[in-house]
Structures are given as C-alpha cells and as structure tokens.
PDB file of C-alpha atoms (C1' of nucleotides) in Angstrom:
ATOM      1  CA  MET A   1     -66.991  76.228 -25.536  1.00  0.00           C
ATOM      2  CA  THR A   2     -63.931  76.398 -27.669  1.00  0.00           C
ATOM      3  CA  ALA A   3     -63.632  74.553 -30.939  1.00  0.00           C
ATOM      4  CA  ALA A   4     -61.002  71.833 -31.166  1.00  0.00           C
ATOM      5  CA  PRO A   5     -57.747  73.173 -32.577  1.00  0.00           C
ATOM      6  CA  ASP A   6     -57.356  72.888 -36.308  1.00  0.00           C
ATOM      7  CA  HIS A   7     -54.730  70.305 -37.344  1.00  0.00           C
ATOM      8  CA  THR A   8     -54.382  71.547 -40.910  1.00  0.00           C
ATOM      9  CA  PRO A   9     -50.752  72.235 -41.701  1.00  0.00           C
ATOM     10  CA  LEU A  10     -49.723  75.866 -42.234  1.00  0.00           C
ATOM     11  CA  PRO A  11     -48.913  76.388 -45.904  1.00  0.00           C
ATOM     12  CA  ARG A  12     -45.486  77.412 -47.044  1.00  0.00           C
ATOM     13  CA  ASP A  13     -46.612  80.933 -48.010  1.00  0.00           C
ATOM     14  CA  PHE A  14     -47.656  81.542 -44.398  1.00  0.00           C
ATOM     15  CA  PHE A  15     -43.922  81.788 -43.681  1.00  0.00           C
ATOM     16  CA  GLU A  16     -42.911  83.681 -46.836  1.00  0.00           C
ATOM     17  CA  ARG A  17     -43.737  86.989 -45.119  1.00  0.00           C
ATOM     18  CA  SER A  18     -41.802  89.305 -42.824  1.00  0.00           C
ATOM     19  CA  PRO A  19     -40.949  87.639 -39.525  1.00  0.00           C
ATOM     20  CA  LEU A  20     -42.611  90.700 -37.891  1.00  0.00           C
ATOM     21  CA  ASP A  21     -45.931  89.620 -39.391  1.00  0.00           C
ATOM     22  CA  VAL A  22     -45.415  85.888 -38.931  1.00  0.00           C
ATOM     23  CA  ALA A  23     -44.357  86.042 -35.292  1.00  0.00           C
ATOM     24  CA  PRO A  24     -47.634  87.267 -33.713  1.00  0.00           C
ATOM     25  CA  ASP A  25     -49.561  85.058 -36.118  1.00  0.00           C
ATOM     26  CA  LEU A  26     -47.749  81.990 -34.766  1.00  0.00           C
ATOM     27  CA  LEU A  27     -49.213  82.384 -31.296  1.00  0.00           C
ATOM     28  CA  GLY A  28     -51.747  79.645 -30.521  1.00  0.00           C
ATOM     29  CA  ARG A  29     -50.410  77.489 -33.388  1.00  0.00           C
ATOM     30  CA  LEU A  30     -49.225  73.927 -32.850  1.00  0.00           C
ATOM     31  CA  VAL A  31     -45.735  72.595 -33.159  1.00  0.00           C
ATOM     32  CA  VAL A  32     -45.799  68.824 -33.619  1.00  0.00           C
ATOM     33  CA  ARG A  33     -42.568  66.935 -32.950  1.00  0.00           C
ATOM     34  CA  ASN A  34     -42.643  63.335 -34.136  1.00  0.00           C
ATOM     35  CA  THR A  35     -40.078  61.262 -32.286  1.00  0.00           C
ATOM     36  CA  PRO A  36     -39.378  57.504 -32.459  1.00  0.00           C
ATOM     37  CA  ASP A  37     -41.127  57.208 -29.063  1.00  0.00           C
ATOM     38  CA  GLY A  38     -44.225  59.103 -30.181  1.00  0.00           C
ATOM     39  CA  PRO A  39     -45.494  62.636 -30.944  1.00  0.00           C
ATOM     40  CA  LEU A  40     -45.366  65.761 -28.825  1.00  0.00           C
ATOM     41  CA  THR A  41     -47.561  68.723 -29.480  1.00  0.00           C
ATOM     42  CA  LEU A  42     -46.847  72.254 -28.237  1.00  0.00           C
ATOM     43  CA  ARG A  43     -49.092  75.272 -28.350  1.00  0.00           C
ATOM     44  CA  LEU A  44     -46.977  78.344 -29.005  1.00  0.00           C
ATOM     45  CA  THR A  45     -47.279  81.107 -26.406  1.00  0.00           C
ATOM     46  CA  GLU A  46     -44.155  83.233 -26.911  1.00  0.00           C
ATOM     47  CA  VAL A  47     -42.036  84.077 -30.017  1.00  0.00           C
ATOM     48  CA  GLU A  48     -39.480  86.632 -31.163  1.00  0.00           C
ATOM     49  CA  ALA A  49     -38.926  88.010 -34.682  1.00  0.00           C
ATOM     50  CA  TYR A  50     -35.424  88.272 -36.195  1.00  0.00           C
ATOM     51  CA  ALA A  51     -35.419  90.364 -39.359  1.00  0.00           C
ATOM     52  CA  GLY A  52     -32.193  89.105 -40.992  1.00  0.00           C
ATOM     53  CA  GLU A  53     -29.508  91.158 -42.591  1.00  0.00           C
ATOM     54  CA  MET A  54     -30.874  94.545 -41.498  1.00  0.00           C
ATOM     55  CA  ASP A  55     -31.337  93.421 -37.866  1.00  0.00           C
ATOM     56  CA  PRO A  56     -28.342  93.876 -35.498  1.00  0.00           C
ATOM     57  CA  GLY A  57     -29.876  91.286 -33.174  1.00  0.00           C
ATOM     58  CA  SER A  58     -30.060  88.586 -35.850  1.00  0.00           C
ATOM     59  CA  HIS A  59     -27.457  85.879 -36.535  1.00  0.00           C
ATOM     60  CA  ALA A  60     -27.771  86.871 -40.231  1.00  0.00           C
ATOM     61  CA  TYR A  61     -26.726  90.504 -39.598  1.00  0.00           C
ATOM     62  CA  ARG A  62     -23.161  89.984 -40.825  1.00  0.00           C
ATOM     63  CA  GLY A  63     -24.136  87.950 -43.837  1.00  0.00           C
ATOM     64  CA  ARG A  64     -24.393  84.332 -44.790  1.00  0.00           C
ATOM     65  CA  THR A  65     -22.191  81.853 -42.906  1.00  0.00           C
ATOM     66  CA  PRO A  66     -22.277  78.027 -42.545  1.00  0.00           C
ATOM     67  CA  ARG A  67     -24.247  78.353 -39.293  1.00  0.00           C
ATOM     68  CA  ASN A  68     -26.999  80.686 -40.514  1.00  0.00           C
ATOM     69  CA  ASP A  69     -27.190  79.263 -44.039  1.00  0.00           C
ATOM     70  CA  VAL A  70     -30.670  77.833 -43.756  1.00  0.00           C
ATOM     71  CA  MET A  71     -32.047  81.279 -42.810  1.00  0.00           C
ATOM     72  CA  PHE A  72     -31.229  82.373 -46.322  1.00  0.00           C
ATOM     73  CA  GLY A  73     -33.035  79.368 -47.798  1.00  0.00           C
ATOM     74  CA  PRO A  74     -36.741  78.737 -48.413  1.00  0.00           C
ATOM     75  CA  ALA A  75     -39.288  79.673 -45.769  1.00  0.00           C
ATOM     76  CA  GLY A  76     -40.907  77.182 -43.452  1.00  0.00           C
ATOM     77  CA  HIS A  77     -37.761  75.336 -42.526  1.00  0.00           C
ATOM     78  CA  ALA A  78     -36.126  74.924 -39.126  1.00  0.00           C
ATOM     79  CA  TYR A  79     -33.157  76.929 -38.130  1.00  0.00           C
ATOM     80  CA  VAL A  80     -31.614  75.248 -35.106  1.00  0.00           C
ATOM     81  CA  TYR A  81     -28.558  76.712 -33.448  1.00  0.00           C
ATOM     82  CA  PHE A  82     -26.340  75.639 -30.526  1.00  0.00           C
ATOM     83  CA  THR A  83     -25.410  78.205 -27.926  1.00  0.00           C
ATOM     84  CA  TYR A  84     -23.686  78.667 -24.525  1.00  0.00           C
ATOM     85  CA  GLY A  85     -21.977  75.346 -25.121  1.00  0.00           C
ATOM     86  CA  MET A  86     -25.015  73.346 -24.118  1.00  0.00           C
ATOM     87  CA  TRP A  87     -28.343  74.540 -25.448  1.00  0.00           C
ATOM     88  CA  HIS A  88     -30.273  74.436 -28.728  1.00  0.00           C
ATOM     89  CA  CYS A  89     -32.833  76.961 -29.938  1.00  0.00           C
ATOM     90  CA  LEU A  90     -35.500  76.441 -32.576  1.00  0.00           C
ATOM     91  CA  ASN A  91     -36.590  78.988 -35.236  1.00  0.00           C
ATOM     92  CA  VAL A  92     -38.843  78.980 -38.258  1.00  0.00           C
ATOM     93  CA  VAL A  93     -37.316  80.545 -41.372  1.00  0.00           C
ATOM     94  CA  CYS A  94     -39.293  83.390 -42.925  1.00  0.00           C
ATOM     95  CA  PHE A  95     -39.076  85.558 -46.093  1.00  0.00           C
ATOM     96  CA  PRO A  96     -38.835  84.197 -49.619  1.00  0.00           C
ATOM     97  CA  GLU A  97     -35.598  82.289 -50.463  1.00  0.00           C
ATOM     98  CA  GLY A  98     -32.576  84.565 -50.566  1.00  0.00           C
ATOM     99  CA  HIS A  99     -33.725  86.871 -47.787  1.00  0.00           C
ATOM    100  CA  ALA A 100     -32.755  85.873 -44.267  1.00  0.00           C
ATOM    101  CA  GLY A 101     -35.206  86.073 -41.414  1.00  0.00           C
ATOM    102  CA  GLY A 102     -36.818  83.940 -38.813  1.00  0.00           C
ATOM    103  CA  VAL A 103     -38.950  83.616 -35.714  1.00  0.00           C
ATOM    104  CA  LEU A 104     -37.497  82.141 -32.509  1.00  0.00           C
ATOM    105  CA  LEU A 105     -39.953  79.769 -30.794  1.00  0.00           C
ATOM    106  CA  ARG A 106     -39.461  80.867 -27.200  1.00  0.00           C
ATOM    107  CA  ALA A 107     -42.113  79.114 -25.180  1.00  0.00           C
ATOM    108  CA  GLY A 108     -45.267  77.066 -25.243  1.00  0.00           C
ATOM    109  CA  GLU A 109     -47.639  74.761 -23.519  1.00  0.00           C
ATOM    110  CA  ILE A 110     -47.147  71.051 -24.137  1.00  0.00           C
ATOM    111  CA  THR A 111     -50.577  69.673 -24.901  1.00  0.00           C
ATOM    112  CA  GLU A 112     -49.575  66.121 -25.978  1.00  0.00           C
ATOM    113  CA  GLY A 113     -46.580  64.035 -24.977  1.00  0.00           C
ATOM    114  CA  THR A 114     -45.749  65.493 -21.571  1.00  0.00           C
ATOM    115  CA  ALA A 115     -44.674  61.999 -20.474  1.00  0.00           C
ATOM    116  CA  LEU A 116     -41.975  62.179 -23.190  1.00  0.00           C
ATOM    117  CA  ALA A 117     -40.905  65.644 -22.217  1.00  0.00           C
ATOM    118  CA  ARG A 118     -40.690  65.295 -18.442  1.00  0.00           C
ATOM    119  CA  PRO A 119     -37.635  63.029 -18.312  1.00  0.00           C
ATOM    120  CA  ARG A 120     -35.815  65.411 -20.588  1.00  0.00           C
ATOM    121  CA  ARG A 121     -36.640  68.354 -18.341  1.00  0.00           C
ATOM    122  CA  THR A 122     -35.995  67.105 -14.840  1.00  0.00           C
ATOM    123  CA  THR A 123     -35.575  70.566 -13.403  1.00  0.00           C
ATOM    124  CA  ALA A 124     -39.135  71.506 -14.307  1.00  0.00           C
ATOM    125  CA  ARG A 125     -41.255  71.351 -11.157  1.00  0.00           C
ATOM    126  CA  HIS A 126     -44.457  71.881 -13.032  1.00  0.00           C
ATOM    127  CA  ASP A 127     -45.587  71.005 -16.529  1.00  0.00           C
ATOM    128  CA  ARG A 128     -45.977  74.680 -17.349  1.00  0.00           C
ATOM    129  CA  GLU A 129     -42.154  74.946 -17.013  1.00  0.00           C
ATOM    130  CA  LEU A 130     -41.452  72.175 -19.533  1.00  0.00           C
ATOM    131  CA  ALA A 131     -41.113  74.611 -22.461  1.00  0.00           C
ATOM    132  CA  LYS A 132     -40.869  77.971 -20.606  1.00  0.00           C
ATOM    133  CA  GLY A 133     -37.876  79.441 -22.470  1.00  0.00           C
ATOM    134  CA  PRO A 134     -36.291  78.744 -25.879  1.00  0.00           C
ATOM    135  CA  ALA A 135     -33.651  76.228 -24.800  1.00  0.00           C
ATOM    136  CA  ARG A 136     -36.177  74.508 -22.560  1.00  0.00           C
ATOM    137  CA  LEU A 137     -38.608  74.294 -25.474  1.00  0.00           C
ATOM    138  CA  ALA A 138     -35.934  72.693 -27.710  1.00  0.00           C
ATOM    139  CA  THR A 139     -34.950  70.331 -24.936  1.00  0.00           C
ATOM    140  CA  ALA A 140     -38.521  69.300 -24.175  1.00  0.00           C
ATOM    141  CA  LEU A 141     -39.137  68.629 -27.864  1.00  0.00           C
ATOM    142  CA  ASP A 142     -35.848  66.731 -28.342  1.00  0.00           C
ATOM    143  CA  VAL A 143     -34.631  69.235 -30.944  1.00  0.00           C
ATOM    144  CA  ASP A 144     -30.972  69.500 -31.773  1.00  0.00           C
ATOM    145  CA  ARG A 145     -28.901  70.357 -34.799  1.00  0.00           C
ATOM    146  CA  GLU A 146     -29.807  67.199 -36.591  1.00  0.00           C
ATOM    147  CA  LEU A 147     -33.128  69.017 -37.245  1.00  0.00           C
ATOM    148  CA  ASN A 148     -31.411  72.105 -38.669  1.00  0.00           C
ATOM    149  CA  GLY A 149     -33.042  72.638 -42.064  1.00  0.00           C
ATOM    150  CA  ALA A 150     -36.004  70.332 -41.356  1.00  0.00           C
ATOM    151  CA  ASP A 151     -39.139  71.344 -43.306  1.00  0.00           C
ATOM    152  CA  PHE A 152     -42.116  72.348 -41.120  1.00  0.00           C
ATOM    153  CA  CYS A 153     -44.358  72.034 -44.163  1.00  0.00           C
ATOM    154  CA  ALA A 154     -43.552  68.425 -45.070  1.00  0.00           C
ATOM    155  CA  GLY A 155     -45.911  65.471 -44.730  1.00  0.00           C
ATOM    156  CA  PRO A 156     -47.633  64.076 -41.592  1.00  0.00           C
ATOM    157  CA  HIS A 157     -44.711  61.929 -40.545  1.00  0.00           C
ATOM    158  CA  ALA A 158     -42.065  64.649 -40.796  1.00  0.00           C
ATOM    159  CA  PRO A 159     -40.070  65.146 -37.578  1.00  0.00           C
ATOM    160  CA  LEU A 160     -41.293  68.758 -37.196  1.00  0.00           C
ATOM    161  CA  ARG A 161     -44.582  70.272 -38.307  1.00  0.00           C
ATOM    162  CA  LEU A 162     -46.568  73.460 -37.747  1.00  0.00           C
ATOM    163  CA  LEU A 163     -50.355  73.199 -37.677  1.00  0.00           C
ATOM    164  CA  THR A 164     -53.078  75.871 -37.766  1.00  0.00           C
ATOM    165  CA  GLY A 165     -54.166  75.412 -34.172  1.00  0.00           C
ATOM    166  CA  ALA A 166     -56.197  78.295 -32.887  1.00  0.00           C
ATOM    167  CA  PRO A 167     -54.688  81.734 -33.664  1.00  0.00           C
ATOM    168  CA  VAL A 168     -54.921  84.324 -30.964  1.00  0.00           C
ATOM    169  CA  ALA A 169     -56.868  87.601 -31.306  1.00  0.00           C
ATOM    170  CA  SER A 170     -54.569  90.625 -31.456  1.00  0.00           C
ATOM    171  CA  ARG A 171     -56.119  92.043 -28.305  1.00  0.00           C
ATOM    172  CA  ASP A 172     -54.680  89.026 -26.391  1.00  0.00           C
ATOM    173  CA  VAL A 173     -51.149  89.493 -27.778  1.00  0.00           C
ATOM    174  CA  SER A 174     -48.628  91.474 -25.764  1.00  0.00           C
ATOM    175  CA  THR A 175     -45.396  92.878 -27.232  1.00  0.00           C
ATOM    176  CA  GLY A 176     -42.065  93.961 -25.732  1.00  0.00           C
ATOM    177  CA  PRO A 177     -38.316  94.074 -26.271  1.00  0.00           C
ATOM    178  CA  ARG A 178     -36.553  90.896 -27.276  1.00  0.00           C
ATOM    179  CA  THR A 179     -35.009  88.890 -24.453  1.00  0.00           C
ATOM    180  CA  GLY A 180     -31.238  88.852 -24.022  1.00  0.00           C
ATOM    181  CA  VAL A 181     -30.585  90.773 -27.240  1.00  0.00           C
ATOM    182  CA  ALA A 182     -27.521  93.117 -27.093  1.00  0.00           C
ATOM    183  CA  GLY A 183     -27.195  96.715 -28.187  1.00  0.00           C
ATOM    184  CA  GLU A 184     -29.414  98.380 -30.740  1.00  0.00           C
ATOM    185  CA  GLY A 185     -30.999  95.071 -31.615  1.00  0.00           C
ATOM    186  CA  GLY A 186     -32.594  95.041 -28.156  1.00  0.00           C
ATOM    187  CA  VAL A 187     -34.707  98.165 -28.607  1.00  0.00           C
ATOM    188  CA  HIS A 188     -37.335  96.818 -30.981  1.00  0.00           C
ATOM    189  CA  PRO A 189     -40.522  95.427 -29.442  1.00  0.00           C
ATOM    190  CA  TRP A 190     -40.234  92.274 -31.513  1.00  0.00           C
ATOM    191  CA  ARG A 191     -41.133  89.785 -28.797  1.00  0.00           C
ATOM    192  CA  PHE A 192     -44.755  88.592 -28.824  1.00  0.00           C
ATOM    193  CA  TRP A 193     -46.617  86.552 -26.247  1.00  0.00           C
ATOM    194  CA  ILE A 194     -50.051  85.540 -25.181  1.00  0.00           C
ATOM    195  CA  ALA A 195     -51.079  87.963 -22.451  1.00  0.00           C
ATOM    196  CA  GLY A 196     -51.244  86.376 -18.999  1.00  0.00           C
ATOM    197  CA  ASP A 197     -50.227  82.913 -20.178  1.00  0.00           C
ATOM    198  CA  ALA A 198     -48.387  80.933 -17.426  1.00  0.00           C
ATOM    199  CA  THR A 199     -45.922  79.264 -19.860  1.00  0.00           C
ATOM    200  CA  VAL A 200     -44.360  82.572 -21.034  1.00  0.00           C
ATOM    201  CA  SER A 201     -40.771  83.046 -19.896  1.00  0.00           C
ATOM    202  CA  PRO A 202     -39.681  86.039 -17.833  1.00  0.00           C
ATOM    203  CA  TYR A 203     -38.078  89.027 -19.535  1.00  0.00           C
ATOM    204  CA  ARG A 204     -34.357  89.443 -19.009  1.00  0.00           C
ATOM    205  CA  PRO A 205     -32.292  92.219 -20.536  1.00  0.00           C
ATOM    206  CA  HIS A 206     -29.009  91.408 -22.195  1.00  0.00           C
ATOM    207  CA  THR A 207     -26.162  90.947 -19.702  1.00  0.00           C
ATOM    208  CA  PRO A 208     -22.645  91.300 -21.022  1.00  0.00           C
ATOM    209  CA  ARG A 209     -20.390  88.498 -19.895  1.00  0.00           C
ATOM    210  CA  ARG A 210     -17.950  89.471 -17.194  1.00  0.00           C
ATOM    211  CA  ARG A 211     -14.390  89.437 -18.430  1.00  0.00           C
ATOM    212  CA  ASN A 212     -11.699  87.548 -16.675  1.00  0.00           C
ATOM    213  CA  ARG A 213     -10.116  89.719 -14.083  1.00  0.00           C
ATOM    214  CA  THR A 214      -6.516  90.864 -14.658  1.00  0.00           C
TER     215      THR A 214
ATOM    216  C1'  DC B   1      -4.769  81.050 -34.579  1.00  0.00           C
ATOM    217  C1'  DA B   2      -5.997  82.942 -30.078  1.00  0.00           C
ATOM    218  C1'  DG B   3      -9.488  85.712 -27.990  1.00  0.00           C
ATOM    219  C1'  DT B   4     -14.224  86.655 -27.135  1.00  0.00           C
ATOM    220  C1'  DC B   5     -18.777  85.795 -26.135  1.00  0.00           C
ATOM    221  C1'  DG B   6     -23.434  84.109 -27.067  1.00  0.00           C
ATOM    222  C1'  DA B   7     -31.393  84.851 -29.255  1.00  0.00           C
ATOM    223  C1'  DT B   8     -29.665  80.502 -21.753  1.00  0.00           C
ATOM    224  C1'  DT B   9     -30.403  77.811 -17.724  1.00  0.00           C
ATOM    225  C1'  DC B  10     -29.427  76.360 -13.192  1.00  0.00           C
ATOM    226  C1'  DA B  11     -27.475  76.242  -8.451  1.00  0.00           C
ATOM    227  C1'  DC B  12     -26.471  78.909  -4.807  1.00  0.00           C
ATOM    228  C1'  DT B  13     -26.131  83.114  -1.518  1.00  0.00           C
TER     229       DT B  13
ATOM    230  C1'  DG C   1     -29.229  88.733  -7.346  1.00  0.00           C
ATOM    231  C1'  DT C   2     -24.776  86.655  -8.848  1.00  0.00           C
ATOM    232  C1'  DG C   3     -21.827  83.572 -11.184  1.00  0.00           C
ATOM    233  C1'  DA C   4     -20.715  79.054 -13.325  1.00  0.00           C
ATOM    234  C1'  DA C   5     -21.245  75.785 -16.974  1.00  0.00           C
ATOM    235  C1'  DT C   6     -19.341  74.705 -21.568  1.00  0.00           C
ATOM    236  C1'  DC C   7     -18.128  74.727 -26.782  1.00  0.00           C
ATOM    237  C1'  DG C   8     -17.993  76.329 -31.185  1.00  0.00           C
ATOM    238  C1'  DA C   9     -18.758  80.170 -34.440  1.00  0.00           C
ATOM    239  C1'  DC C  10     -17.034  84.257 -35.621  1.00  0.00           C
ATOM    240  C1'  DT C  11     -13.600  88.113 -35.597  1.00  0.00           C
ATOM    241  C1'  DG C  12      -9.559  90.357 -36.415  1.00  0.00           C
ATOM    242  C1'  DA C  13      -4.650  90.100 -36.570  1.00  0.00           C
TER     243       DA C  13
END
DNA sequence: CAGTCGATTCACT
DNA sequence: GTGAATCGACTGA
C-alpha cells in the first residue's frame, strides 16, 4: 500500500539551495503541465545538476547572457533552452537570486495526460518512452521557449508547477556522470535517477561533432 | 561577421 | 554503431 502522492506545491525555498541538493530531492516529485487541452502530470525519475558559474558543464559558466539570464534570477522558475536546432530542454532554476544554477529535468513517467502526450511523441513505441530523455520530456509536455522564465511556484492554473509527490529514499537513488557533457564538466557524478526505473534514459558520453572533411 | 558546435533524437547499416 | 538533421547562441577576429 502506497499513499497517494501529495499534491502540495513545493515552496520557493525548496529551490533556493544548491542544485546538488535539489536534484536528488526532485526524484519522485510531480511536474504538472497545464495546457489548453488539459493537464499532464509527470513523475520525475531522472535529473542532472548544473552548478552555474563554477561549473564548466553549465550554460552559465561563461557568465550571464541573454539565453541563460533566467538562471541568474529567482529560484523556482523554468529555464528552457533550444538546442541542436530542433529540441527544447526544461530546467528548474536553483540558488538564491544572483547565483546561477539549475536542475535539468531529464526523464519521467507520465501519470496523467498520456493521451495528450502520445500524438506529440509518435516515435515512442511504449508509454515509458514518452519522456525518456530531456528533449523527449519537453516535447511530451509541450514545453518550448515561451515557457522560459515561467514560475513553478505560481498558482494552481500556472502552465508549469512542481508538486510534492512522493520523494524517493536515498537508497533508491543512483548517481553517475552527467550525460553528454563535454570535458571536465563531465567528470562529476551529478546525474541522479531512480534505481531500476524503466523511464530513465540510457547514459551516453559526450561525442564531439565530426568536422567537415577537407 | 563567419565559424563552430551543442545538457539530443532518430533513421539506418 | 554511425551519421544526419537543423538553427541560433556564442566566440574570436
């Protein structure tokens, strides 16, 4: 018997900590995405911490720019970026205002609204693949840059929310190197996932892009 | 202002 | 396992 997940919103100060502390604490929490067609709910199973200006793997490593601006703002907001010319990825901003940092939401189990997610994720051959990977997660939840800066801690009708859910005991959390992160930024075991969960994405080391041949 | 490449995914061999 | 897709942010000249 498991208790029903707690739908209380996570308070702002939950996110005003180091992403290294927030990230494992996010596993088992619920992301709610309110769309015009209805809500989707996702139980987080895999995340990665990005520690801002001191972290070579972070977009904030080289200082504040128009793209990473919201990471320097108040905690609990969404940092959405566009990459590889076609995908979006969704993060939660951490640290008090003025200090950049965030947690990349890499994967989860869609527990409500699968009928809304499936047509957006036609390559998924099973529901467990709907949000198995950060760009897949953003696609399934219909997240794009319009939601950059959205407040996860706003009211019940906000487009994005983060609820208490059912946090995972530390013995059920696995850690390892971050996926696809280049150079020194790749060495830290700052990826966290629920051990054995079928919706966690496979690990892939960073692969430098092949240059055009001369 | 041109060159480079990305916190990825998918099709194909 | 390998390579293409696809565009915009960032870098350095």
